[in-house]
Amino acid sequence: MTPSIEQNAIIDAPLKPLSVIACAGSGKTATAIRRVVKMRKDLGDARGRVALLSFSNVAVNTFREGYRVHSQTLPQGPARERVDIDTLDGFIATHILRPHAHRTMKSKRSAFLVTGDEDFLANYSYKGNNGEYPIGVSEIKVGINGDKFEFFRSFQNTRIILNEGKAKSCIERLGETGAYTYDLGRYWCFRVLATQKLILKALVRRYPHILVDEAQDIGQMHQLILELLIQAGAEVSLIGDPHQGIYEFAGADGQFLATYKAREGVKELPLTTNYRSLPVIVSIANALSGRGDTAKRGAEPAPKGAYYIGYDEAEIPKLVDMFHAEVVRQKINHSNAAILCRSNKHTAKIAGSAEAGGLGLTKAMASAAVLRDGKADYLGAYRLVCRVIVSLLTNAPNGLLSKLSNASDDDSIRVLRRKVWEFVRDPNKGLPNSALNARNTWHPQMVINAKRVLAEIGEETDYEIADNVGRRLAVKELKEAALNAGLDLAAQNGPRIRAETVHQVKGESIDAVLYIAGAAAAKAMINGVDTEDGRVGYVAVTRARDLLWVAIPNGTLTQAVKKRLHEIGFQQAGGGV
């Protein structure tokens, strides 16, 4: 696209910190890419590098491809390559944790990431008072309360505060092995930069300019890390939308971004044109958020637009079928439509991938089969199977599961990674189809195939296989039914529309959206963006390009609620389910 006046103001701004508050669908990805290219051009042959950081691998891949294309306008030479694009967690792992954290952690080896499923982590569990059930160290999170660290675990989007001394002891004992989780990695990163001042100085010298996309997702520990970099001289720019801050339970409420513009030396530049959605959807987003953004697209006649519809819990299959029919009627490709929910539980039920059954490693295998067959989530299935395979190796080195589960260039695990992928992809010789009877057919076949692939791994690598594979892959808790016997939707005659949580689609642009809101979520949405549930609703609304359905429980659809929905800009669809 040709950049707008607002976008050009950001692209061409001086090499100083920026605060960019961008509305949904404002083209901030394209703007950020062009901004980095212009920064690199202005920096010339300066050896300092530019870091463009975000929070998802999807965003990172988009940025990398965009920079590859647009950087062709830069002169040939090493300066063109002095741009690093990564997730914020990937950046700190590469430049701080792996090379330097072992000194702060008092470990004799380099720091390594664990996923939380490694067997050895049971030795570092948090044990509370009064016989409380132990909490795995991977569940321990670190936040800030005033000027002190606060150790907690998340439960139903709330913080359960842990004993500081006991939690810190678990973290530090684990740290002595070199291990860290994603959450604890941020804690150790802060401690490294706070205590190893030369590392902080060198990092800022190497990366004097840092741009953070989706900056509303910056949590408390990320903020502390960025504050240290800013204090040491890094020029940090933030781009995002505080109204899309939907990770408050993890300490990311968008306030760091919202208040950043008030800092001395930070230039505020907005993006207020929505290129994604129809004017009626942009108008609704404005009503919810209090913004005054402009729709670039022109109005289009019904049946496109924004609608609300009532439903009862028992009638969700019918509701989903109605949405399927409307998508077909409007000739919208099913791959460009989505059904969104607030919780994983409801998403799994609609996707036909509810609780798979089984216990322990068998449950992980069953869940992997359901993910692969029900949602075509091969990566999620692969990571679950990795957990099982590593648990069945008697000499698995620390960090193996993390290397398998995440991007790694380690040649020593190439064979293992290939074997696991072959197992996941092949329902005949590998992970059986989830449509099979779980207890009588799926399980026996899964055990036979698992033993076979483990035997091949033992023959082709130095890994040793446990001698109790059959016992550890027990049949207990599997039912006399297909694994994928979730909600039976009638919309099976054609391709199914994907079901996702709102969190999973943040950043996407989707032609047709059905947001199934529960009673609390629906009320929060129409009340605006002051609560996390309200912001979740806002994110759901702003994903839609052409068609938006918001489904609200009939018991919640009072006359007052209907009046408010019409005031916001919704029309009633059909008359309910």
Coordinates of C-alpha atoms in Angstrom, one line a residue:
M1 CA 0.0 0.0 0.0
T2 CA 1.0 3.6 -0.4
P3 CA 1.7 5.0 3.1
S4 CA -0.7 7.6 4.4
I5 CA 0.3 11.0 5.9
E6 CA 0.1 9.5 9.4
Q7 CA 2.2 6.5 8.4
N8 CA 4.8 8.6 6.7
A9 CA 5.1 10.7 9.8
I10 CA 6.1 7.6 11.7
I11 CA 8.3 6.2 8.9
D12 CA 10.3 9.4 8.5
A13 CA 10.4 10.5 12.2
P14 CA 13.9 11.3 13.6
L15 CA 15.9 8.6 15.3
K16 CA 14.3 9.2 18.7
P17 CA 11.9 7.2 20.9
L18 CA 8.3 7.0 19.6
S19 CA 5.0 6.2 21.2
V20 CA 2.6 5.0 18.4
I21 CA -1.0 4.3 19.5
A22 CA -2.5 2.5 16.6
C23 CA -6.1 1.5 16.1
A24 CA -7.0 -2.0 14.9
G25 CA -6.4 -2.6 11.2
S26 CA -4.3 0.6 10.9
G27 CA -1.4 -1.1 8.9
K28 CA 1.0 -0.8 11.8
T29 CA 2.9 -3.9 10.6
A30 CA 3.7 -2.4 7.2
T31 CA 4.4 0.9 8.9
A32 CA 6.8 -0.7 11.4
I33 CA 8.7 -2.5 8.6
R34 CA 9.1 0.7 6.6
R35 CA 10.2 2.6 9.8
V36 CA 13.0 0.1 10.4
V37 CA 14.1 0.3 6.7
K38 CA 14.2 4.1 7.0
M39 CA 16.1 3.9 10.3
R40 CA 18.7 1.7 8.8
K41 CA 19.0 4.1 5.9
D42 CA 19.5 7.0 8.2
L43 CA 22.0 5.1 10.3
G44 CA 24.2 4.5 7.3
D45 CA 27.2 2.4 8.1
A46 CA 26.9 2.9 11.9
R47 CA 27.7 -0.4 13.5
G48 CA 24.8 -0.2 16.0
R49 CA 22.0 -2.6 15.2
V50 CA 18.2 -2.1 15.1
A51 CA 16.0 -4.6 16.9
L52 CA 12.3 -5.1 15.9
L53 CA 10.6 -7.2 18.6
S54 CA 7.1 -8.6 18.9
F55 CA 5.3 -11.3 20.9
S56 CA 4.5 -14.1 18.5
N57 CA 6.4 -16.2 15.9
V58 CA 3.7 -15.4 13.3
A59 CA 4.3 -11.6 13.7
V60 CA 8.1 -12.2 13.6
N61 CA 7.9 -14.2 10.4
T62 CA 5.7 -11.5 8.8
F63 CA 8.2 -8.8 9.9
R64 CA 11.2 -10.8 8.5
E65 CA 9.5 -11.3 5.1
G66 CA 8.5 -7.7 4.9
Y67 CA 12.0 -6.5 5.8
R68 CA 13.5 -8.8 3.3
V69 CA 11.4 -7.3 0.6
H70 CA 11.6 -3.6 1.5
S71 CA 15.3 -3.6 2.5
Q72 CA 16.2 -4.1 -1.2
T73 CA 15.9 -0.3 -1.4
L74 CA 18.9 0.0 0.9
P75 CA 22.5 0.0 -0.5
Q76 CA 24.2 -3.3 -0.7
G77 CA 26.6 -4.0 2.2
P78 CA 26.7 -5.2 5.8
A79 CA 24.6 -2.3 7.1
R80 CA 21.5 -3.8 5.4
E81 CA 21.9 -6.9 7.6
R82 CA 22.2 -4.9 10.9
V83 CA 18.5 -5.5 11.8
D84 CA 17.4 -8.2 14.1
I85 CA 13.8 -9.3 14.2
D86 CA 12.6 -11.6 17.0
T87 CA 10.2 -12.1 19.8
L88 CA 11.1 -10.2 22.9
D89 CA 11.6 -13.5 24.8
G90 CA 13.8 -14.8 21.9
F91 CA 15.8 -11.7 22.0
I92 CA 16.6 -11.8 25.7
A93 CA 17.3 -15.6 25.5
T94 CA 19.8 -15.1 22.6
H95 CA 21.6 -12.1 23.9
I96 CA 21.3 -12.4 27.7
L97 CA 20.2 -15.7 29.1
R98 CA 22.1 -18.3 27.2
P99 CA 25.5 -16.5 27.1
H100 CA 25.5 -14.7 30.5
A101 CA 22.8 -15.9 32.9
H102 CA 24.7 -18.9 34.3
R103 CA 26.9 -16.5 36.4
T104 CA 23.9 -14.9 38.1
M105 CA 22.2 -18.3 38.4
K106 CA 25.3 -19.8 39.9
S107 CA 25.2 -22.6 37.4
K108 CA 28.1 -24.5 36.0
R109 CA 26.5 -24.7 32.5
S110 CA 24.8 -22.4 30.1
A111 CA 21.2 -21.6 30.8
F112 CA 18.6 -23.6 29.0
L113 CA 14.8 -23.4 28.5
V114 CA 12.5 -26.0 29.9
T115 CA 8.8 -26.4 28.8
G116 CA 7.5 -27.5 32.2
D117 CA 6.9 -31.2 31.3
E118 CA 10.4 -32.5 32.0
D119 CA 10.4 -35.2 34.7
F120 CA 13.3 -33.7 36.7
L121 CA 11.3 -30.6 37.5
A122 CA 9.4 -32.5 40.1
N123 CA 12.4 -32.1 42.3
Y124 CA 12.0 -28.4 42.4
S125 CA 8.3 -28.1 43.3
Y126 CA 6.9 -25.4 45.6
K127 CA 5.5 -27.0 48.8
G128 CA 3.2 -24.7 50.7
N129 CA 2.1 -25.0 54.4
N130 CA -0.6 -27.1 55.9
G131 CA -0.2 -30.0 53.5
E132 CA -1.1 -28.0 50.4
Y133 CA -0.7 -29.8 47.1
P134 CA 2.8 -29.1 45.6
I135 CA 3.0 -26.5 42.8
G136 CA 5.3 -27.3 39.9
V137 CA 8.1 -24.8 39.5
S138 CA 6.9 -24.1 36.0
E139 CA 3.7 -22.6 37.5
I140 CA 5.6 -20.1 39.5
K141 CA 5.5 -16.6 38.0
V142 CA 7.2 -13.4 39.1
G143 CA 5.6 -10.0 39.1
I144 CA 6.0 -6.6 40.9
N145 CA 4.2 -5.3 43.9
G146 CA 5.4 -1.8 44.7
D147 CA 9.2 -2.0 44.7
K148 CA 9.4 -5.7 45.4
F149 CA 9.2 -8.9 43.5
E150 CA 5.9 -10.8 44.0
F151 CA 5.8 -14.6 43.4
F152 CA 2.5 -16.1 42.4
R153 CA 0.7 -18.7 40.3
S154 CA -2.2 -17.9 37.9
F155 CA -5.5 -19.6 38.5
Q156 CA -8.7 -18.6 36.6
N157 CA -7.1 -15.2 35.7
T158 CA -6.3 -14.4 39.3
R159 CA -3.0 -14.3 41.2
I160 CA -2.5 -16.7 44.1
I161 CA 0.4 -15.2 46.1
L162 CA 3.1 -17.6 47.1
N163 CA 5.5 -17.5 50.1
E164 CA 8.4 -15.3 48.9
G165 CA 11.1 -17.3 50.6
K166 CA 9.9 -20.7 49.5
A167 CA 9.2 -19.6 45.9
K168 CA 12.6 -17.9 45.6
S169 CA 14.3 -21.0 46.9
C170 CA 12.6 -23.2 44.3
I171 CA 13.6 -20.8 41.5
E172 CA 17.2 -20.5 42.7
R173 CA 17.7 -24.2 43.2
L174 CA 16.4 -24.8 39.7
G175 CA 18.6 -22.0 38.5
E176 CA 21.7 -23.8 39.7
T177 CA 21.0 -26.5 37.2
G178 CA 20.9 -23.8 34.4
A179 CA 17.1 -24.3 33.8
Y180 CA 14.6 -21.6 33.3
T181 CA 11.0 -21.4 32.1
Y182 CA 9.7 -18.6 29.9
D183 CA 8.4 -16.7 33.0
L184 CA 11.5 -17.3 35.1
G185 CA 13.7 -16.4 32.1
R186 CA 12.5 -12.8 32.3
Y187 CA 13.2 -12.8 36.1
W188 CA 16.8 -14.0 35.5
C189 CA 17.3 -11.6 32.6
F190 CA 16.4 -8.7 34.8
R191 CA 18.8 -9.9 37.5
V192 CA 21.6 -10.3 34.9
L193 CA 21.2 -6.8 33.6
A194 CA 20.8 -5.4 37.1
T195 CA 24.0 -7.0 38.4
Q196 CA 26.2 -7.5 35.4
K197 CA 26.5 -3.9 34.3
L198 CA 29.0 -4.5 31.5
I199 CA 26.6 -6.8 29.8
L200 CA 23.9 -4.1 30.0
K201 CA 26.3 -1.5 28.6
A202 CA 27.5 -3.8 25.8
L203 CA 23.9 -4.7 24.8
V204 CA 22.8 -1.1 24.5
R205 CA 25.9 -0.3 22.5
R206 CA 25.0 -3.2 20.1
Y207 CA 21.3 -2.3 20.0
P208 CA 20.9 1.4 20.4
H209 CA 17.5 1.4 18.7
I210 CA 14.7 -1.0 19.7
L211 CA 11.1 -1.1 18.4
V212 CA 8.5 -3.2 20.3
D213 CA 5.4 -4.1 18.4
E214 CA 2.2 -5.1 20.1
A215 CA 3.5 -3.2 23.1
Q216 CA 0.3 -3.5 25.0
D217 CA 1.4 -7.1 25.7
I218 CA 4.5 -5.9 27.7
G219 CA 4.2 -7.5 31.1
Q220 CA 5.8 -6.4 34.4
M221 CA 9.1 -8.2 34.0
H222 CA 9.4 -7.2 30.3
Q223 CA 8.9 -3.6 31.4
L224 CA 11.6 -3.8 34.0
I225 CA 14.0 -5.2 31.4
L226 CA 13.1 -2.4 29.0
E227 CA 13.5 0.2 31.7
L228 CA 17.0 -0.9 32.4
L229 CA 17.8 -0.7 28.7
I230 CA 16.3 2.8 28.5
Q231 CA 18.2 4.0 31.5
A232 CA 21.4 2.7 29.9
G233 CA 20.8 4.8 26.8
A234 CA 18.7 2.6 24.4
E235 CA 16.2 4.5 22.2
V236 CA 13.0 2.4 22.7
S237 CA 9.9 2.9 20.6
L238 CA 6.6 1.3 21.4
I239 CA 3.8 0.5 18.9
G240 CA 0.4 -0.9 19.8
D241 CA -3.1 -0.4 21.1
P242 CA -3.8 -0.3 24.8
H243 CA -7.4 -1.3 24.2
Q244 CA -6.1 -4.7 23.0
G245 CA -4.3 -5.4 26.2
I246 CA -5.9 -8.8 27.0
Y247 CA -3.1 -10.4 29.2
E248 CA -3.8 -8.5 32.4
F249 CA -3.7 -11.7 34.4
A250 CA 0.0 -12.0 33.3
G251 CA 0.7 -8.4 34.3
A252 CA 0.2 -6.9 30.8
D253 CA -2.6 -4.4 30.9
G254 CA -1.3 -1.9 28.3
Q255 CA -0.5 0.8 30.8
F256 CA 3.2 0.9 29.9
L257 CA 2.3 1.8 26.3
A258 CA -0.6 4.1 27.3
T259 CA 1.7 6.3 29.5
Y260 CA 4.9 6.1 27.5
K261 CA 4.0 9.2 25.5
A262 CA 4.3 11.4 28.6
R263 CA 8.0 10.6 29.1
E264 CA 10.6 13.3 28.3
G265 CA 12.0 12.9 24.8
V266 CA 9.3 10.5 23.6
K267 CA 7.4 11.7 20.5
E268 CA 3.7 10.7 20.2
L269 CA 2.4 9.7 16.8
P270 CA -1.0 8.1 16.1
L271 CA -2.5 5.8 13.6
T272 CA -6.2 6.5 13.3
T273 CA -7.3 5.0 10.0
N274 CA -8.8 1.5 9.9
Y275 CA -8.1 -0.2 6.6
R276 CA -9.6 -3.5 7.6
S277 CA -13.2 -3.3 8.6
L278 CA -16.5 -1.9 7.2
P279 CA -17.5 1.5 8.5
V280 CA -20.2 0.0 10.7
I281 CA -17.7 -2.3 12.5
V282 CA -15.3 0.6 12.9
S283 CA -18.1 2.7 14.4
I284 CA -18.9 0.0 16.9
A285 CA -15.2 -0.3 17.8
N286 CA -15.2 3.5 18.4
A287 CA -18.3 3.3 20.6
L288 CA -16.7 0.6 22.7
S289 CA -13.3 2.2 23.1
G290 CA -14.1 5.9 23.0
R291 CA -11.8 6.5 20.0
G292 CA -12.7 8.4 16.9
D293 CA -11.0 6.3 14.2
T294 CA -11.9 6.6 10.5
A295 CA -12.8 3.7 8.2
K296 CA -10.9 3.7 4.9
R297 CA -13.4 1.3 3.3
G298 CA -16.7 2.4 2.0
A299 CA -20.1 1.1 3.3
E300 CA -21.5 -2.1 1.8
P301 CA -25.1 -3.3 1.8
A302 CA -26.5 -6.0 4.0
P303 CA -26.2 -8.9 4.6
K304 CA -22.6 -7.7 5.4
G305 CA -22.4 -5.8 8.6
A306 CA -22.6 -6.3 12.4
Y307 CA -25.3 -8.3 14.1
Y308 CA -26.2 -9.7 17.5
I309 CA -28.1 -12.9 18.0
G310 CA -29.4 -14.7 21.1
Y311 CA -28.7 -18.3 22.0
D312 CA -29.1 -20.9 24.7
E313 CA -26.3 -23.2 25.7
A314 CA -28.0 -26.3 24.3
E315 CA -28.5 -24.6 21.0
I316 CA -24.9 -23.8 20.3
P317 CA -24.7 -26.4 17.5
K318 CA -27.6 -24.8 15.8
L319 CA -26.0 -21.4 16.2
V320 CA -22.8 -22.6 14.6
D321 CA -24.7 -24.1 11.7
M322 CA -26.5 -20.8 11.1
F323 CA -23.2 -19.1 10.9
H324 CA -21.9 -21.7 8.5
A325 CA -24.9 -21.2 6.3
E326 CA -24.5 -17.4 6.4
V327 CA -20.8 -17.7 5.4
V328 CA -21.7 -19.9 2.5
R329 CA -24.6 -17.6 1.5
Q330 CA -22.2 -14.6 1.4
K331 CA -19.6 -16.6 -0.6
I332 CA -17.0 -16.1 2.1
N333 CA -14.2 -18.7 2.0
H334 CA -14.5 -20.9 5.2
S335 CA -10.7 -20.4 5.7
N336 CA -11.4 -16.7 6.1
A337 CA -14.0 -17.1 8.8
A338 CA -13.6 -17.9 12.5
I339 CA -15.7 -18.8 15.6
L340 CA -14.3 -17.0 18.7
C341 CA -14.8 -17.8 22.4
R342 CA -13.4 -16.4 25.6
S343 CA -12.2 -19.7 27.0
N344 CA -10.3 -22.8 25.8
K345 CA -13.0 -25.0 27.2
H346 CA -15.7 -23.6 25.0
T347 CA -13.4 -23.4 22.0
A348 CA -12.5 -27.1 22.3
K349 CA -16.2 -28.0 22.7
I350 CA -17.2 -26.2 19.5
A351 CA -14.2 -27.6 17.6
G352 CA -15.2 -31.1 18.6
S353 CA -11.9 -31.5 20.5
A354 CA -13.1 -31.5 24.1
E355 CA -11.2 -33.4 26.8
A356 CA -9.5 -36.4 25.1
G357 CA -9.4 -38.6 28.2
G358 CA -6.5 -40.8 29.5
L359 CA -3.9 -40.1 32.1
G360 CA -0.3 -39.0 32.1
L361 CA 1.6 -39.8 28.9
T362 CA -1.5 -41.5 27.4
K363 CA -3.5 -38.3 27.8
A364 CA -0.8 -36.3 26.1
M365 CA -0.9 -38.8 23.1
A366 CA -4.7 -38.6 23.0
S367 CA -4.7 -34.8 23.1
A368 CA -2.1 -34.7 20.3
A369 CA -4.3 -36.9 18.1
V370 CA -7.4 -34.7 18.7
L371 CA -5.4 -31.5 18.0
R372 CA -4.1 -33.0 14.7
D373 CA -7.4 -34.4 13.5
G374 CA -9.8 -31.8 15.0
K375 CA -7.9 -28.5 14.4
A376 CA -5.1 -29.5 12.0
D377 CA -2.7 -28.3 14.7
Y378 CA 0.3 -30.4 13.7
L379 CA 2.7 -28.2 15.7
G380 CA 0.7 -28.5 18.9
A381 CA 0.4 -32.3 18.4
Y382 CA 4.2 -32.5 17.7
R383 CA 5.0 -30.7 20.9
L384 CA 2.8 -33.0 23.0
V385 CA 4.3 -36.1 21.4
C386 CA 7.8 -34.7 22.1
R387 CA 6.9 -34.6 25.8
V388 CA 6.0 -38.3 25.7
I389 CA 9.0 -39.4 23.7
V390 CA 11.5 -37.5 25.9
S391 CA 9.8 -39.0 29.1
L392 CA 10.4 -42.4 27.7
L393 CA 14.2 -41.9 27.2
T394 CA 16.3 -42.8 30.2
N395 CA 19.3 -40.7 29.3
A396 CA 17.6 -37.5 27.9
P397 CA 19.9 -34.5 28.6
N398 CA 18.6 -31.4 30.3
G399 CA 17.0 -29.1 27.8
L400 CA 16.2 -31.8 25.2
L401 CA 12.5 -31.2 25.3
S402 CA 12.9 -27.5 24.8
K403 CA 15.2 -28.0 21.8
L404 CA 12.7 -30.4 20.3
S405 CA 9.6 -28.3 21.1
N406 CA 11.1 -25.0 19.8
A407 CA 13.3 -23.8 16.9
S408 CA 16.8 -25.3 17.3
D409 CA 19.8 -25.7 15.0
D410 CA 21.3 -28.5 17.1
D411 CA 22.3 -31.3 14.7
S412 CA 22.4 -33.9 17.5
I413 CA 18.6 -34.0 17.7
R414 CA 17.9 -33.9 13.9
V415 CA 17.1 -37.7 13.8
L416 CA 14.9 -37.5 16.9
R417 CA 13.0 -34.5 15.5
R418 CA 12.4 -36.3 12.2
K419 CA 11.2 -39.5 13.9
V420 CA 8.7 -37.6 16.0
W421 CA 7.4 -35.7 13.0
E422 CA 6.9 -38.9 11.1
F423 CA 5.0 -40.4 14.0
V424 CA 2.7 -37.4 14.3
R425 CA 2.0 -37.2 10.6
D426 CA 1.2 -40.9 9.9
P427 CA -2.1 -42.1 11.5
N428 CA -1.3 -45.7 10.2
K429 CA 2.3 -46.2 11.4
G430 CA 2.3 -43.4 13.9
L431 CA -0.3 -41.6 16.0
P432 CA -3.6 -43.3 15.3
N433 CA -6.7 -41.4 14.1
S434 CA -8.7 -39.9 16.9
A435 CA -12.0 -41.2 15.3
L436 CA -11.1 -44.7 16.5
N437 CA -12.5 -46.2 19.6
A438 CA -10.2 -44.9 22.3
R439 CA -10.0 -47.9 24.5
N440 CA -10.3 -50.9 22.2
T441 CA -8.7 -49.7 19.0
W442 CA -6.8 -46.4 19.3
H443 CA -4.9 -47.3 22.4
P444 CA -3.5 -50.7 21.4
Q445 CA -2.4 -49.3 18.0
M446 CA -0.8 -46.3 19.6
V447 CA 1.3 -48.4 22.0
I448 CA 2.5 -50.7 19.2
N449 CA 3.4 -47.7 17.0
A450 CA 5.1 -45.9 19.9
K451 CA 7.2 -48.9 20.8
R452 CA 8.2 -49.2 17.1
V453 CA 9.3 -45.6 16.8
L454 CA 11.2 -45.7 20.1
A455 CA 13.0 -48.9 18.9
E456 CA 14.0 -47.0 15.8
I457 CA 15.2 -44.1 17.9
G458 CA 17.3 -46.5 20.0
E459 CA 18.9 -48.0 16.9
E460 CA 19.7 -44.7 15.2
T461 CA 20.8 -42.6 18.1
D462 CA 22.6 -42.9 21.5
Y463 CA 19.3 -42.4 23.4
E464 CA 18.3 -45.3 25.7
I465 CA 14.7 -46.4 25.8
A466 CA 12.8 -47.0 29.1
D467 CA 11.9 -50.7 29.7
N468 CA 8.4 -49.9 31.0
V469 CA 6.9 -48.2 27.9
G470 CA 3.7 -50.3 28.0
R471 CA 3.0 -49.6 31.6
R472 CA 3.6 -45.8 31.2
L473 CA 1.3 -45.7 28.3
A474 CA -1.6 -47.2 30.3
V475 CA -5.2 -47.4 29.0
K476 CA -6.7 -46.1 32.3
E477 CA -9.4 -43.3 31.9
L478 CA -9.8 -43.9 28.2
K479 CA -13.5 -44.4 27.2
E480 CA -15.3 -46.8 25.0
A481 CA -15.8 -44.1 22.4
A482 CA -13.9 -42.1 19.8
L483 CA -11.3 -39.7 21.2
N484 CA -12.8 -36.9 19.2
A485 CA -16.4 -37.5 20.3
G486 CA -16.9 -33.9 21.3
L487 CA -19.8 -31.7 20.3
D488 CA -21.4 -33.2 17.2
L489 CA -22.0 -30.3 14.9
A490 CA -24.4 -30.7 11.9
A491 CA -22.1 -28.4 9.8
Q492 CA -20.0 -31.4 8.7
N493 CA -21.2 -31.4 5.1
G494 CA -18.5 -29.1 4.1
P495 CA -15.2 -27.6 5.4
R496 CA -15.5 -26.6 9.0
I497 CA -14.9 -23.1 10.2
R498 CA -12.1 -23.0 12.8
A499 CA -12.8 -22.3 16.4
E500 CA -10.3 -20.3 18.4
T501 CA -10.0 -18.3 21.6
V502 CA -9.9 -14.5 21.1
H503 CA -6.3 -14.5 22.4
Q504 CA -5.3 -16.9 19.6
V505 CA -6.4 -14.6 16.8
K506 CA -5.2 -11.2 18.1
G507 CA -3.4 -9.5 15.3
E508 CA -5.4 -11.3 12.6
S509 CA -7.8 -9.9 9.9
I510 CA -10.8 -12.2 9.4
D511 CA -13.6 -11.8 6.8
A512 CA -16.3 -13.3 9.0
V513 CA -16.4 -13.6 12.8
L514 CA -18.8 -15.2 15.2
Y515 CA -18.0 -14.2 18.8
I516 CA -19.8 -16.5 21.2
A517 CA -19.9 -14.4 24.4
G518 CA -20.9 -15.7 27.8
A519 CA -23.2 -13.6 30.0
A520 CA -20.3 -11.9 31.8
A521 CA -18.2 -11.4 28.7
A522 CA -21.2 -9.9 26.8
K523 CA -22.0 -7.4 29.5
A524 CA -18.3 -6.5 29.8
M525 CA -18.1 -6.0 26.0
I526 CA -21.0 -3.5 25.8
N527 CA -19.6 -1.6 28.8
G528 CA -16.4 -0.8 27.0
V529 CA -12.7 -1.5 27.5
D530 CA -12.1 -0.6 31.1
T531 CA -12.0 -4.3 32.1
E532 CA -10.0 -7.2 30.5
D533 CA -13.2 -9.0 29.5
G534 CA -14.3 -5.8 27.8
R535 CA -11.0 -5.6 25.9
V536 CA -11.4 -9.2 24.9
G537 CA -14.7 -8.3 23.4
Y538 CA -13.2 -5.3 21.6
V539 CA -10.4 -7.5 20.1
A540 CA -13.1 -10.0 18.9
V541 CA -15.1 -7.2 17.3
T542 CA -12.1 -5.6 15.6
R543 CA -10.9 -8.8 13.9
A544 CA -13.9 -8.8 11.5
R545 CA -13.6 -7.3 8.0
D546 CA -17.0 -7.9 6.5
L547 CA -19.3 -9.8 8.8
L548 CA -19.6 -9.8 12.6
W549 CA -22.0 -11.8 14.6
V550 CA -21.9 -11.5 18.4
A551 CA -23.9 -14.2 20.1
I552 CA -25.3 -13.4 23.6
P553 CA -27.2 -15.7 26.0
N554 CA -30.9 -15.2 25.7
G555 CA -31.1 -14.7 29.5
T556 CA -28.8 -11.7 29.1
L557 CA -30.6 -10.1 26.2
T558 CA -32.8 -7.9 28.2
Q559 CA -34.5 -4.9 26.6
A560 CA -31.9 -2.6 28.2
V561 CA -29.1 -4.7 26.7
K562 CA -30.8 -4.8 23.3
K563 CA -31.2 -1.0 23.4
R564 CA -27.5 -0.6 24.2
L565 CA -26.5 -2.9 21.3
H566 CA -28.6 -0.9 18.9
E567 CA -27.1 2.4 20.2
I568 CA -23.6 0.9 19.6
G569 CA -24.5 0.1 16.0
F570 CA -25.5 -3.6 16.0
Q571 CA -28.6 -5.0 14.2
Q572 CA -30.5 -8.0 15.4
A573 CA -29.9 -11.1 13.3
G574 CA -32.8 -13.4 12.6
G575 CA -34.4 -13.4 16.0
G576 CA -32.3 -15.7 18.0
V577 CA -31.5 -19.4 18.0

